PDB file of C-alpha atoms and ligand atoms in Angstrom:
ATOM      1  CA  MET H   1     139.739 122.644 274.137  1.00 94.00           C
ATOM      2  CA  VAL H   2     142.862 123.746 271.631  1.00 97.00           C
ATOM      3  CA  LYS H   3     146.196 122.764 272.248  1.00 98.00           C
ATOM      4  CA  ILE H   4     149.324 125.149 273.049  1.00 98.00           C
ATOM      5  CA  ALA H   5     152.969 124.897 272.666  1.00 98.00           C
ATOM      6  CA  VAL H   6     154.984 127.885 273.471  1.00 98.00           C
ATOM      7  CA  ASN H   7     158.852 128.852 272.449  1.00 98.00           C
ATOM      8  CA  GLY H   8     160.817 130.470 274.601  1.00 98.00           C
ATOM      9  CA  ALA H   9     158.881 128.913 277.399  1.00 98.00           C
ATOM     10  CA  ALA H  10     161.402 129.456 280.500  1.00 98.00           C
ATOM     11  CA  GLY H  11     161.538 133.183 279.170  1.00 98.00           C
ATOM     12  CA  ARG H  12     160.353 136.200 280.795  1.00 98.00           C
ATOM     13  CA  MET H  13     157.180 136.164 278.218  1.00 98.00           C
ATOM     14  CA  GLY H  14     156.825 131.798 277.999  1.00 98.00           C
ATOM     15  CA  GLY H  15     156.287 131.958 281.820  1.00 98.00           C
ATOM     16  CA  ARG H  16     153.597 134.229 281.931  1.00 98.00           C
ATOM     17  CA  ILE H  17     151.810 132.464 278.387  1.00 98.00           C
ATOM     18  CA  ILE H  18     151.792 129.295 280.061  1.00 98.00           C
ATOM     19  CA  THR H  19     150.492 130.997 282.901  1.00 98.00           C
ATOM     20  CA  ALA H  20     147.780 132.976 281.147  1.00 98.00           C
ATOM     21  CA  ILE H  21     146.488 129.517 279.192  1.00 98.00           C
ATOM     22  CA  LYS H  22     146.362 127.851 282.526  1.00 98.00           C
ATOM     23  CA  GLU H  23     144.168 130.406 284.250  1.00 98.00           C
ATOM     24  CA  SER H  24     141.790 129.902 280.661  1.00 97.00           C
ATOM     25  CA  GLU H  25     138.918 128.557 280.053  1.00 96.00           C
ATOM     26  CA  GLY H  26     138.943 125.795 277.020  1.00 96.00           C
ATOM     27  CA  LEU H  27     142.534 126.447 276.334  1.00 98.00           C
ATOM     28  CA  GLU H  28     145.530 123.924 277.578  1.00 98.00           C
ATOM     29  CA  LEU H  29     149.710 123.170 277.662  1.00 98.00           C
ATOM     30  CA  ALA H  30     150.647 120.540 275.183  1.00 98.00           C
ATOM     31  CA  GLY H  31     154.217 121.479 274.901  1.00 98.00           C
ATOM     32  CA  ALA H  32     157.140 123.760 275.523  1.00 98.00           C
ATOM     33  CA  LEU H  33     160.190 124.447 273.693  1.00 98.00           C
ATOM     34  CA  GLU H  34     163.728 125.447 274.855  1.00 98.00           C
ATOM     35  CA  MET H  35     166.958 126.573 272.537  1.00 98.00           C
ATOM     36  CA  ALA H  36     169.393 123.395 273.290  1.00 98.00           C
ATOM     37  CA  GLY H  37     171.883 123.165 276.338  1.00 98.00           C
ATOM     38  CA  HIS H  38     169.157 125.390 277.902  1.00 98.00           C
ATOM     39  CA  ASP H  39     169.595 124.992 281.967  1.00 98.00           C
ATOM     40  CA  MET H  40     165.590 123.933 282.020  1.00 98.00           C
ATOM     41  CA  LEU H  41     165.392 120.826 279.206  1.00 98.00           C
ATOM     42  CA  GLY H  42     163.622 118.681 280.936  1.00 98.00           C
ATOM     43  CA  GLN H  43     161.964 120.595 283.835  1.00 98.00           C
ATOM     44  CA  ASP H  44     158.205 121.081 284.014  1.00 98.00           C
ATOM     45  CA  ALA H  45     156.817 123.994 282.394  1.00 98.00           C
ATOM     46  CA  GLY H  46     154.640 124.412 284.887  1.00 98.00           C
ATOM     47  CA  SER H  47     157.192 124.454 287.450  1.00 98.00           C
ATOM     48  CA  ILE H  48     159.547 126.712 286.089  1.00 98.00           C
ATOM     49  CA  ALA H  49     156.744 129.685 284.634  1.00 98.00           C
ATOM     50  CA  GLY H  50     155.414 129.410 288.988  1.00 98.00           C
ATOM     51  CA  CYS H  51     151.979 127.562 288.455  1.00 98.00           C
ATOM     52  CA  GLY H  52     152.773 124.545 289.524  1.00 98.00           C
ATOM     53  CA  PRO H  53     153.204 121.288 287.626  1.00 98.00           C
ATOM     54  CA  LEU H  54     151.268 121.009 284.028  1.00 98.00           C
ATOM     55  CA  GLY H  55     152.406 117.750 283.533  1.00 98.00           C
ATOM     56  CA  VAL H  56     154.823 119.152 280.089  1.00 98.00           C
ATOM     57  CA  THR H  57     158.418 118.641 280.086  1.00 98.00           C
ATOM     58  CA  ILE H  58     160.368 121.562 278.626  1.00 98.00           C
ATOM     59  CA  THR H  59     161.886 119.880 275.670  1.00 98.00           C
ATOM     60  CA  ASP H  60     164.577 121.007 272.654  1.00 98.00           C
ATOM     61  CA  SER H  61     162.641 118.893 269.969  1.00 98.00           C
ATOM     62  CA  HIS H  62     159.858 120.621 267.836  1.00 97.00           C
ATOM     63  CA  GLU H  63     158.515 117.130 267.252  1.00 95.00           C
ATOM     64  CA  GLN H  64     158.386 116.148 271.192  1.00 97.00           C
ATOM     65  CA  ALA H  65     156.782 119.911 271.599  1.00 98.00           C
ATOM     66  CA  LEU H  66     154.381 120.000 268.547  1.00 98.00           C
ATOM     67  CA  GLN H  67     153.117 116.201 268.177  1.00 97.00           C
ATOM     68  CA  ASN H  68     149.816 117.252 270.798  1.00 98.00           C
ATOM     69  CA  ALA H  69     149.750 120.347 269.585  1.00 98.00           C
ATOM     70  CA  GLU H  70     147.409 122.935 267.272  1.00 98.00           C
ATOM     71  CA  VAL H  71     148.622 126.471 267.936  1.00 98.00           C
ATOM     72  CA  LEU H  72     152.576 126.967 269.025  1.00 98.00           C
ATOM     73  CA  ILE H  73     152.936 131.103 270.901  1.00 98.00           C
ATOM     74  CA  ASP H  74     156.298 132.438 269.473  1.00 98.00           C
ATOM     75  CA  PHE H  75     157.893 135.210 271.613  1.00 98.00           C
ATOM     76  CA  THR H  76     162.096 134.529 271.526  1.00 98.00           C
ATOM     77  CA  PHE H  77     163.739 136.442 268.402  1.00 98.00           C
ATOM     78  CA  PRO H  78     162.880 136.902 264.493  1.00 98.00           C
ATOM     79  CA  GLU H  79     165.273 134.310 263.547  1.00 98.00           C
ATOM     80  CA  VAL H  80     164.299 131.624 266.209  1.00 98.00           C
ATOM     81  CA  THR H  81     160.683 132.275 265.001  1.00 98.00           C
ATOM     82  CA  LEU H  82     161.318 132.102 261.290  1.00 98.00           C
ATOM     83  CA  LYS H  83     163.206 128.648 262.077  1.00 98.00           C
ATOM     84  CA  ASN H  84     159.761 127.610 264.009  1.00 98.00           C
ATOM     85  CA  LEU H  85     157.283 129.268 260.937  1.00 98.00           C
ATOM     86  CA  GLU H  86     159.090 126.754 258.820  1.00 98.00           C
ATOM     87  CA  VAL H  87     158.298 124.031 261.136  1.00 98.00           C
ATOM     88  CA  CYS H  88     154.658 124.746 262.042  1.00 98.00           C
ATOM     89  CA  ALA H  89     154.972 124.994 257.615  1.00 98.00           C
ATOM     90  CA  ARG H  90     155.735 121.526 257.194  1.00 97.00           C
ATOM     91  CA  LEU H  91     153.169 120.084 260.338  1.00 97.00           C
ATOM     92  CA  GLY H  92     150.229 122.558 259.273  1.00 97.00           C
ATOM     93  CA  LYS H  93     150.304 124.008 262.773  1.00 98.00           C
ATOM     94  CA  LYS H  94     149.636 127.993 263.171  1.00 98.00           C
ATOM     95  CA  MET H  95     151.013 130.290 264.757  1.00 98.00           C
ATOM     96  CA  VAL H  96     151.356 133.295 266.748  1.00 98.00           C
ATOM     97  CA  ILE H  97     154.120 135.469 267.134  1.00 99.00           C
ATOM     98  CA  GLY H  98     154.801 137.599 269.091  1.00 98.00           C
ATOM     99  CA  SER H  99     158.395 138.635 269.021  1.00 98.00           C
ATOM    100  CA  THR H 100     160.062 141.449 267.353  1.00 98.00           C
ATOM    101  CA  GLY H 101     162.809 143.474 265.824  1.00 98.00           C
ATOM    102  CA  PHE H 102     161.823 141.529 262.146  1.00 98.00           C
ATOM    103  CA  THR H 103     163.208 143.270 259.197  1.00 97.00           C
ATOM    104  CA  PRO H 104     161.695 144.364 256.094  1.00 95.00           C
ATOM    105  CA  GLU H 105     162.738 141.360 254.632  1.00 97.00           C
ATOM    106  CA  GLN H 106     162.179 138.151 257.362  1.00 98.00           C
ATOM    107  CA  ARG H 107     158.372 140.228 258.128  1.00 98.00           C
ATOM    108  CA  ALA H 108     157.890 139.948 254.287  1.00 98.00           C
ATOM    109  CA  ALA H 109     159.280 135.756 255.001  1.00 98.00           C
ATOM    110  CA  VAL H 110     157.075 135.819 257.036  1.00 98.00           C
ATOM    111  CA  GLU H 111     153.713 137.031 255.273  1.00 98.00           C
ATOM    112  CA  LYS H 112     155.070 134.311 252.798  1.00 98.00           C
ATOM    113  CA  PHE H 113     154.779 131.010 255.479  1.00 98.00           C
ATOM    114  CA  ALA H 114     151.173 133.355 256.139  1.00 98.00           C
ATOM    115  CA  GLU H 115     150.446 131.925 252.753  1.00 98.00           C
ATOM    116  CA  GLN H 116     150.156 127.626 253.719  1.00 98.00           C
ATOM    117  CA  ILE H 117     148.917 128.440 257.369  1.00 98.00           C
ATOM    118  CA  PRO H 118     147.147 131.306 259.688  1.00 98.00           C
ATOM    119  CA  VAL H 119     149.063 133.407 261.513  1.00 98.00           C
ATOM    120  CA  VAL H 120     149.660 136.267 264.566  1.00 98.00           C
ATOM    121  CA  LEU H 121     151.428 138.571 263.613  1.00 98.00           C
ATOM    122  CA  ALA H 122     151.460 141.634 266.394  1.00 98.00           C
ATOM    123  CA  PRO H 123     154.547 143.569 267.810  1.00 98.00           C
ATOM    124  CA  ASN H 124     152.016 144.326 270.903  1.00 98.00           C
ATOM    125  CA  MET H 125     148.985 141.865 272.169  1.00 98.00           C
ATOM    126  CA  SER H 126     147.866 144.305 274.830  1.00 98.00           C
ATOM    127  CA  VAL H 127     144.094 145.737 274.528  1.00 97.00           C
ATOM    128  CA  GLY H 128     145.748 149.356 276.176  1.00 98.00           C
ATOM    129  CA  VAL H 129     148.132 149.511 273.380  1.00 98.00           C
ATOM    130  CA  ASN H 130     145.938 148.495 270.642  1.00 98.00           C
ATOM    131  CA  ALA H 131     143.455 150.857 271.540  1.00 98.00           C
ATOM    132  CA  CYS H 132     146.399 153.545 271.172  1.00 98.00           C
ATOM    133  CA  PHE H 133     146.914 151.783 267.762  1.00 98.00           C
ATOM    134  CA  LYS H 134     143.428 153.285 266.968  1.00 97.00           C
ATOM    135  CA  LEU H 135     143.751 156.652 268.106  1.00 98.00           C
ATOM    136  CA  LEU H 136     147.045 157.626 266.864  1.00 98.00           C
ATOM    137  CA  LYS H 137     144.928 156.991 263.335  1.00 98.00           C
ATOM    138  CA  GLU H 138     142.753 159.338 264.040  1.00 98.00           C
ATOM    139  CA  THR H 139     145.036 162.267 266.142  1.00 98.00           C
ATOM    140  CA  ALA H 140     147.186 161.669 263.113  1.00 98.00           C
ATOM    141  CA  LYS H 141     144.560 162.341 260.654  1.00 98.00           C
ATOM    142  CA  ILE H 142     142.882 164.958 262.730  1.00 98.00           C
ATOM    143  CA  LEU H 143     145.382 166.944 263.015  1.00 98.00           C
ATOM    144  CA  GLY H 144     147.632 166.555 259.388  1.00 98.00           C
ATOM    145  CA  PRO H 145     150.944 167.026 259.284  1.00 98.00           C
ATOM    146  CA  GLU H 146     151.240 171.032 260.579  1.00 98.00           C
ATOM    147  CA  PHE H 147     151.896 168.663 264.642  1.00 98.00           C
ATOM    148  CA  ASP H 148     155.225 167.476 264.721  1.00 98.00           C
ATOM    149  CA  VAL H 149     155.714 163.687 265.507  1.00 98.00           C
ATOM    150  CA  GLU H 150     158.181 162.226 268.069  1.00 98.00           C
ATOM    151  CA  ILE H 151     158.292 158.764 269.529  1.00 99.00           C
ATOM    152  CA  VAL H 152     159.808 157.895 273.018  1.00 98.00           C
ATOM    153  CA  GLU H 153     160.038 154.140 273.904  1.00 98.00           C
ATOM    154  CA  LEU H 154     161.609 153.444 277.009  1.00 98.00           C
ATOM    155  CA  HIS H 155     162.218 148.782 277.855  1.00 98.00           C
ATOM    156  CA  HIS H 156     163.681 147.294 280.583  1.00 98.00           C
ATOM    157  CA  ASN H 157     168.178 146.544 280.882  1.00 98.00           C
ATOM    158  CA  GLN H 158     167.869 143.209 278.774  1.00 98.00           C
ATOM    159  CA  LYS H 159     166.212 144.130 275.472  1.00 98.00           C
ATOM    160  CA  LYS H 160     167.722 143.200 272.267  1.00 98.00           C
ATOM    161  CA  ASP H 161     165.976 145.189 269.882  1.00 98.00           C
ATOM    162  CA  SER H 162     165.867 148.851 269.121  1.00 98.00           C
ATOM    163  CA  PRO H 163     163.786 150.773 268.897  1.00 98.00           C
ATOM    164  CA  SER H 164     160.397 148.267 270.372  1.00 98.00           C
ATOM    165  CA  GLY H 165     158.788 146.556 267.686  1.00 98.00           C
ATOM    166  CA  THR H 166     155.475 148.508 269.813  1.00 98.00           C
ATOM    167  CA  ALA H 167     157.045 151.758 268.558  1.00 98.00           C
ATOM    168  CA  VAL H 168     158.011 150.592 264.884  1.00 98.00           C
ATOM    169  CA  ARG H 169     154.208 150.133 264.882  1.00 98.00           C
ATOM    170  CA  MET H 170     153.422 153.679 266.143  1.00 98.00           C
ATOM    171  CA  GLY H 171     155.203 155.046 263.907  1.00 98.00           C
ATOM    172  CA  GLU H 172     154.021 153.186 261.072  1.00 98.00           C
ATOM    173  CA  ILE H 173     150.491 153.448 261.664  1.00 98.00           C
ATOM    174  CA  VAL H 174     150.748 157.661 262.052  1.00 98.00           C
ATOM    175  CA  ALA H 175     152.813 157.366 258.743  1.00 98.00           C
ATOM    176  CA  ASP H 176     150.531 155.547 256.662  1.00 98.00           C
ATOM    177  CA  ALA H 177     147.309 158.587 258.449  1.00 98.00           C
ATOM    178  CA  LEU H 178     149.937 161.266 256.829  1.00 98.00           C
ATOM    179  CA  GLY H 179     151.209 159.744 253.800  1.00 98.00           C
ATOM    180  CA  ARG H 180     154.826 159.390 254.585  1.00 98.00           C
ATOM    181  CA  ASP H 181     155.848 156.464 254.495  1.00 98.00           C
ATOM    182  CA  TYR H 182     157.864 154.925 257.402  1.00 98.00           C
ATOM    183  CA  GLN H 183     161.345 154.059 256.484  1.00 96.00           C
ATOM    184  CA  GLN H 184     161.725 157.246 254.372  1.00 97.00           C
ATOM    185  CA  SER H 185     160.434 159.642 257.981  1.00 98.00           C
ATOM    186  CA  ALA H 186     162.033 157.387 260.350  1.00 98.00           C
ATOM    187  CA  VAL H 187     164.498 159.470 262.428  1.00 98.00           C
ATOM    188  CA  TYR H 188     166.124 157.210 264.944  1.00 97.00           C
ATOM    189  CA  HIS H 189     169.196 159.438 265.837  1.00 95.00           C
ATOM    190  CA  ARG H 190     170.493 163.432 266.331  1.00 97.00           C
ATOM    191  CA  GLU H 191     173.987 164.944 267.784  1.00 97.00           C
ATOM    192  CA  GLY H 192     176.217 167.095 266.783  1.00 98.00           C
ATOM    193  CA  MET H 193     175.505 170.211 263.926  1.00 98.00           C
ATOM    194  CA  CYS H 194     172.420 167.798 262.531  1.00 97.00           C
ATOM    195  CA  GLY H 195     169.936 170.805 261.584  1.00 97.00           C
ATOM    196  CA  ALA H 196     166.715 171.966 261.418  1.00 98.00           C
ATOM    197  CA  ARG H 197     163.906 168.997 262.104  1.00 98.00           C
ATOM    198  CA  THR H 198     162.997 168.495 258.512  1.00 97.00           C
ATOM    199  CA  LYS H 199     158.774 168.684 259.063  1.00 96.00           C
ATOM    200  CA  ASP H 200     157.910 164.818 257.639  1.00 97.00           C
ATOM    201  CA  GLU H 201     160.695 163.976 260.324  1.00 98.00           C
ATOM    202  CA  ILE H 202     159.188 161.171 262.878  1.00 98.00           C
ATOM    203  CA  GLY H 203     161.780 160.799 266.007  1.00 98.00           C
ATOM    204  CA  MET H 204     162.362 157.423 267.719  1.00 98.00           C
ATOM    205  CA  GLN H 205     163.930 157.452 270.377  1.00 98.00           C
ATOM    206  CA  THR H 206     164.769 154.718 272.832  1.00 98.00           C
ATOM    207  CA  VAL H 207     165.337 154.697 276.789  1.00 98.00           C
ATOM    208  CA  ARG H 208     166.757 151.253 278.222  1.00 98.00           C
ATOM    209  CA  GLY H 209     167.788 150.704 281.380  1.00 98.00           C
ATOM    210  CA  GLY H 210     166.085 148.306 285.143  1.00 98.00           C
ATOM    211  CA  ASP H 211     162.907 146.630 285.342  1.00 98.00           C
ATOM    212  CA  ILE H 212     160.967 148.755 282.927  1.00 98.00           C
ATOM    213  CA  VAL H 213     158.227 146.773 281.182  1.00 98.00           C
ATOM    214  CA  GLY H 214     157.467 148.776 278.581  1.00 98.00           C
ATOM    215  CA  GLU H 215     156.247 152.287 277.946  1.00 98.00           C
ATOM    216  CA  HIS H 216     155.186 154.644 274.744  1.00 99.00           C
ATOM    217  CA  THR H 217     154.614 157.832 273.991  1.00 99.00           C
ATOM    218  CA  VAL H 218     153.423 160.010 271.081  1.00 99.00           C
ATOM    219  CA  TYR H 219     153.965 163.825 270.730  1.00 99.00           C
ATOM    220  CA  PHE H 220     152.073 165.677 268.783  1.00 98.00           C
ATOM    221  CA  ILE H 221     153.534 169.256 269.034  1.00 98.00           C
ATOM    222  CA  GLY H 222     152.474 171.824 267.244  1.00 98.00           C
ATOM    223  CA  MET H 223     153.096 175.676 267.750  1.00 98.00           C
ATOM    224  CA  GLY H 224     151.294 176.362 271.426  1.00 98.00           C
ATOM    225  CA  GLU H 225     149.916 173.358 272.071  1.00 98.00           C
ATOM    226  CA  ARG H 226     150.809 169.448 272.329  1.00 98.00           C
ATOM    227  CA  ILE H 227     148.554 166.016 271.797  1.00 98.00           C
ATOM    228  CA  GLU H 228     150.970 163.651 274.374  1.00 98.00           C
ATOM    229  CA  ILE H 229     149.106 159.032 273.799  1.00 98.00           C
ATOM    230  CA  THR H 230     151.121 157.320 276.566  1.00 98.00           C
ATOM    231  CA  HIS H 231     150.717 154.137 277.171  1.00 98.00           C
ATOM    232  CA  ARG H 232     152.428 152.168 280.810  1.00 98.00           C
ATOM    233  CA  ALA H 233     152.862 148.838 280.942  1.00 98.00           C
ATOM    234  CA  MET H 234     153.325 147.637 284.767  1.00 97.00           C
ATOM    235  CA  SER H 235     153.262 144.378 284.543  1.00 98.00           C
ATOM    236  CA  ARG H 236     154.069 141.330 281.183  1.00 98.00           C
ATOM    237  CA  ASP H 237     150.086 139.339 282.166  1.00 98.00           C
ATOM    238  CA  MET H 238     147.884 141.494 279.690  1.00 98.00           C
ATOM    239  CA  PHE H 239     150.619 140.796 276.710  1.00 98.00           C
ATOM    240  CA  ALA H 240     150.662 136.880 278.335  1.00 98.00           C
ATOM    241  CA  ARG H 241     146.590 137.248 277.777  1.00 98.00           C
ATOM    242  CA  GLY H 242     146.163 138.268 274.471  1.00 98.00           C
ATOM    243  CA  ALA H 243     148.655 136.384 273.119  1.00 98.00           C
ATOM    244  CA  VAL H 244     146.465 133.102 274.989  1.00 98.00           C
ATOM    245  CA  ARG H 245     143.361 134.611 273.233  1.00 98.00           C
ATOM    246  CA  ALA H 246     144.897 135.036 269.984  1.00 98.00           C
ATOM    247  CA  ALA H 247     145.878 131.607 270.328  1.00 98.00           C
ATOM    248  CA  GLY H 248     142.232 130.620 270.901  1.00 97.00           C
ATOM    249  CA  TRP H 249     141.076 132.943 268.199  1.00 97.00           C
ATOM    250  CA  ILE H 250     143.176 131.382 265.649  1.00 96.00           C
ATOM    251  CA  ASP H 251     142.676 127.905 266.059  1.00 90.00           C
ATOM    252  CA  ALA H 252     139.257 128.933 263.942  1.00 92.00           C
ATOM    253  CA  GLN H 253     140.917 130.143 260.754  1.00 97.00           C
ATOM    254  CA  GLN H 254     142.175 130.643 258.081  1.00 98.00           C
ATOM    255  CA  PRO H 255     145.792 130.997 256.278  1.00 98.00           C
ATOM    256  CA  GLY H 256     146.616 134.448 256.005  1.00 98.00           C
ATOM    257  CA  ILE H 257     148.105 137.086 258.822  1.00 98.00           C
ATOM    258  CA  TYR H 258     146.670 138.376 261.023  1.00 98.00           C
ATOM    259  CA  ASP H 259     146.602 140.991 264.221  1.00 97.00           C
ATOM    260  CA  MET H 260     145.025 141.928 267.160  1.00 97.00           C
ATOM    261  CA  GLN H 261     143.553 144.118 265.222  1.00 96.00           C
ATOM    262  CA  ASP H 262     141.493 141.811 263.944  1.00 97.00           C
ATOM    263  CA  ILE H 263     140.859 139.384 267.594  1.00 97.00           C
ATOM    264  CA  LEU H 264     139.830 142.523 268.936  1.00 96.00           C
ATOM    265  CA  GLY H 265     137.536 143.873 266.171  1.00 95.00           C
ATOM    266  CA  LEU H 266     139.291 147.231 266.246  1.00 93.00           C
ATOM    267  CA  LYS H 267     139.817 147.559 261.556  1.00 85.00           C
TER     268      LYS H 267
HETATM  269  N1  NAD J 301     153.874 141.100 271.499  1.00 62.03           N
HETATM  270  C1  NAD J 301     154.297 141.593 272.949  1.00 62.03           C
HETATM  271  O1  NAD J 301     152.968 141.400 273.313  1.00 62.03           O
HETATM  272  C2  NAD J 301     155.516 141.351 273.195  1.00 62.03           C
HETATM  273  C3  NAD J 301     155.265 141.561 274.537  1.00 62.03           C
HETATM  274  C4  NAD J 301     157.016 140.860 275.334  1.00 62.03           C
HETATM  275  C5  NAD J 301     157.415 140.897 274.547  1.00 62.03           C
HETATM  276  N2  NAD J 301     157.828 140.882 273.142  1.00 62.03           N
HETATM  277  C6  NAD J 301     158.757 139.867 272.731  1.00 62.03           C
HETATM  278  O2  NAD J 301     158.832 139.158 272.900  1.00 62.03           O
HETATM  279  C7  NAD J 301     160.285 138.526 272.759  1.00 62.03           C
HETATM  280  C8  NAD J 301     160.614 137.553 273.333  1.00 62.03           C
HETATM  281  O3  NAD J 301     160.853 138.894 274.354  1.00 62.03           O
HETATM  282  P1  NAD J 301     161.240 137.988 276.701  1.00 62.03           P
HETATM  283  O4  NAD J 301     161.488 139.105 277.218  1.00 62.03           O
HETATM  284  O5  NAD J 301     160.418 137.180 277.080  1.00 62.03           O
HETATM  285  O6  NAD J 301     162.675 137.535 276.288  1.00 62.03           O
HETATM  286  P2  NAD J 301     163.726 136.748 277.057  1.00 62.03           P
HETATM  287  O7  NAD J 301     165.391 136.572 277.028  1.00 62.03           O
HETATM  288  O8  NAD J 301     163.067 136.621 278.521  1.00 62.03           O
HETATM  289  O9  NAD J 301     162.990 134.770 276.646  1.00 62.03           O
HETATM  290  C9  NAD J 301     163.076 135.381 274.632  1.00 62.03           C
HETATM  291  C10 NAD J 301     163.015 133.020 275.405  1.00 62.03           C
HETATM  292  O10 NAD J 301     163.703 132.958 273.960  1.00 62.03           O
HETATM  293  C11 NAD J 301     164.178 131.770 273.700  1.00 62.03           C
HETATM  294  N3  NAD J 301     165.015 130.903 273.552  1.00 62.03           N
HETATM  295  C12 NAD J 301     166.600 131.475 272.243  1.00 62.03           C
HETATM  296  N4  NAD J 301     166.454 130.513 271.159  1.00 62.03           N
HETATM  297  C13 NAD J 301     165.645 129.782 271.041  1.00 62.03           C
HETATM  298  C14 NAD J 301     165.455 129.014 269.906  1.00 62.03           C
HETATM  299  N5  NAD J 301     166.407 128.989 269.277  1.00 62.03           N
HETATM  300  N6  NAD J 301     164.452 128.084 270.327  1.00 62.03           N
HETATM  301  C15 NAD J 301     163.276 127.820 270.960  1.00 62.03           C
HETATM  302  N7  NAD J 301     163.972 129.044 272.650  1.00 62.03           N
HETATM  303  C16 NAD J 301     164.188 129.404 272.400  1.00 62.03           C
HETATM  304  C17 NAD J 301     165.496 131.744 275.339  1.00 62.03           C
HETATM  305  O11 NAD J 301     166.216 130.283 275.622  1.00 62.03           O
HETATM  306  C18 NAD J 301     164.723 132.457 276.401  1.00 62.03           C
HETATM  307  O12 NAD J 301     164.010 131.173 276.926  1.00 62.03           O
HETATM  308  C19 NAD J 301     160.895 139.807 272.276  1.00 62.03           C
HETATM  309  O13 NAD J 301     160.870 139.570 270.771  1.00 62.03           O
HETATM  310  C20 NAD J 301     160.066 140.693 272.560  1.00 62.03           C
HETATM  311  O14 NAD J 301     160.656 142.230 271.922  1.00 62.03           O
HETATM  312  C21 NAD J 301     156.665 140.958 272.772  1.00 62.03           C
HETATM  313  O1  LIG J 302     159.835 143.237 276.963  1.00 62.03           O
HETATM  314  C1  LIG J 302     160.192 143.751 275.397  1.00 62.03           C
HETATM  315  O2  LIG J 302     160.724 143.200 274.895  1.00 62.03           O
HETATM  316  C2  LIG J 302     158.125 144.020 274.862  1.00 62.03           C
HETATM  317  N1  LIG J 302     158.427 144.533 273.725  1.00 62.03           N
HETATM  318  C3  LIG J 302     157.655 144.847 272.469  1.00 62.03           C
HETATM  319  C4  LIG J 302     158.317 145.327 271.787  1.00 62.03           C
HETATM  320  O3  LIG J 302     159.065 145.681 271.034  1.00 62.03           O
HETATM  321  O4  LIG J 302     157.078 146.352 271.311  1.00 62.03           O
HETATM  322  C5  LIG J 302     156.356 144.742 273.612  1.00 62.03           C
HETATM  323  C6  LIG J 302     156.470 145.522 275.015  1.00 62.03           C
HETATM  324  C7  LIG J 302     157.696 144.753 276.158  1.00 62.03           C
END
């Protein structure tokens, strides 16, 4: 039985992850963590998630949440995740990270902690998006530099980071396949007389509104033809199932940094 603690237990993803743990054989919820002062502290994590009481109280104490857990699943924010990595590295717990919006410096800090403990870091844990990652690499290689690449992502009106972690990863994959540096190629803003599109740029556009779970389209636009690779998420459950699958998988791994491509055998 793999014992799992969930950080951000009362959040949109936290609730779906707790439900997915309950529905998974061989996995058990062992701790539930939330921020100090949260209204749900002291409540049963399963009741708050909507899957019935699980006998695990939501706490703001790392010691309490992690004492019986082997793996921490964290879908919160980069600053919070980095603090938890420090605690997990000290206590020898493994981590599955779904938080997005890491700066290159924060990502390097995650990699440093992963020298001490096994860490899965993936901006999108759905099987469909990870299949798209593979398709994007192949498509970019086949089409080459003659096709202009533009990425558009749509999410709900509460999302804090932009562009999404998934869109950034898609940009990185395409840039890598075309031999470009993503940081140099990404263009996030066009306004006024900004000039014609340069050949190597990768446009990144963001839409925010209502309750959109998450949509990503990568356009490969050539002269006289266009390919669009789109993924639409209809619920958060497949992100949660991916995270829980990653927690079961990482329990047997050595220190290092992994992603969903490792878990799904897509590398
Ligand atoms: N990797 C994926 O597949 C995937 C899928 C969906 C969302 N995400 C990412 O997950 C993150 C969370 O998304 P969400 O929609 O669940 O957000 P949310 O705002 O609904 O949930 C975040 C939760 O974290 C809690 N929190 C904040 N500070 C905390 C602290 N110091 N300690 C403990 N808990 C704290 C909040 O109270 C909240 O309950 C975002 O970065 C999002 O982009 C990733
Ligand atoms: O709802 C969110 O926030 C999501 N974030 C991830 C991202 O930034 O790519 C994955 C999709 C949902």
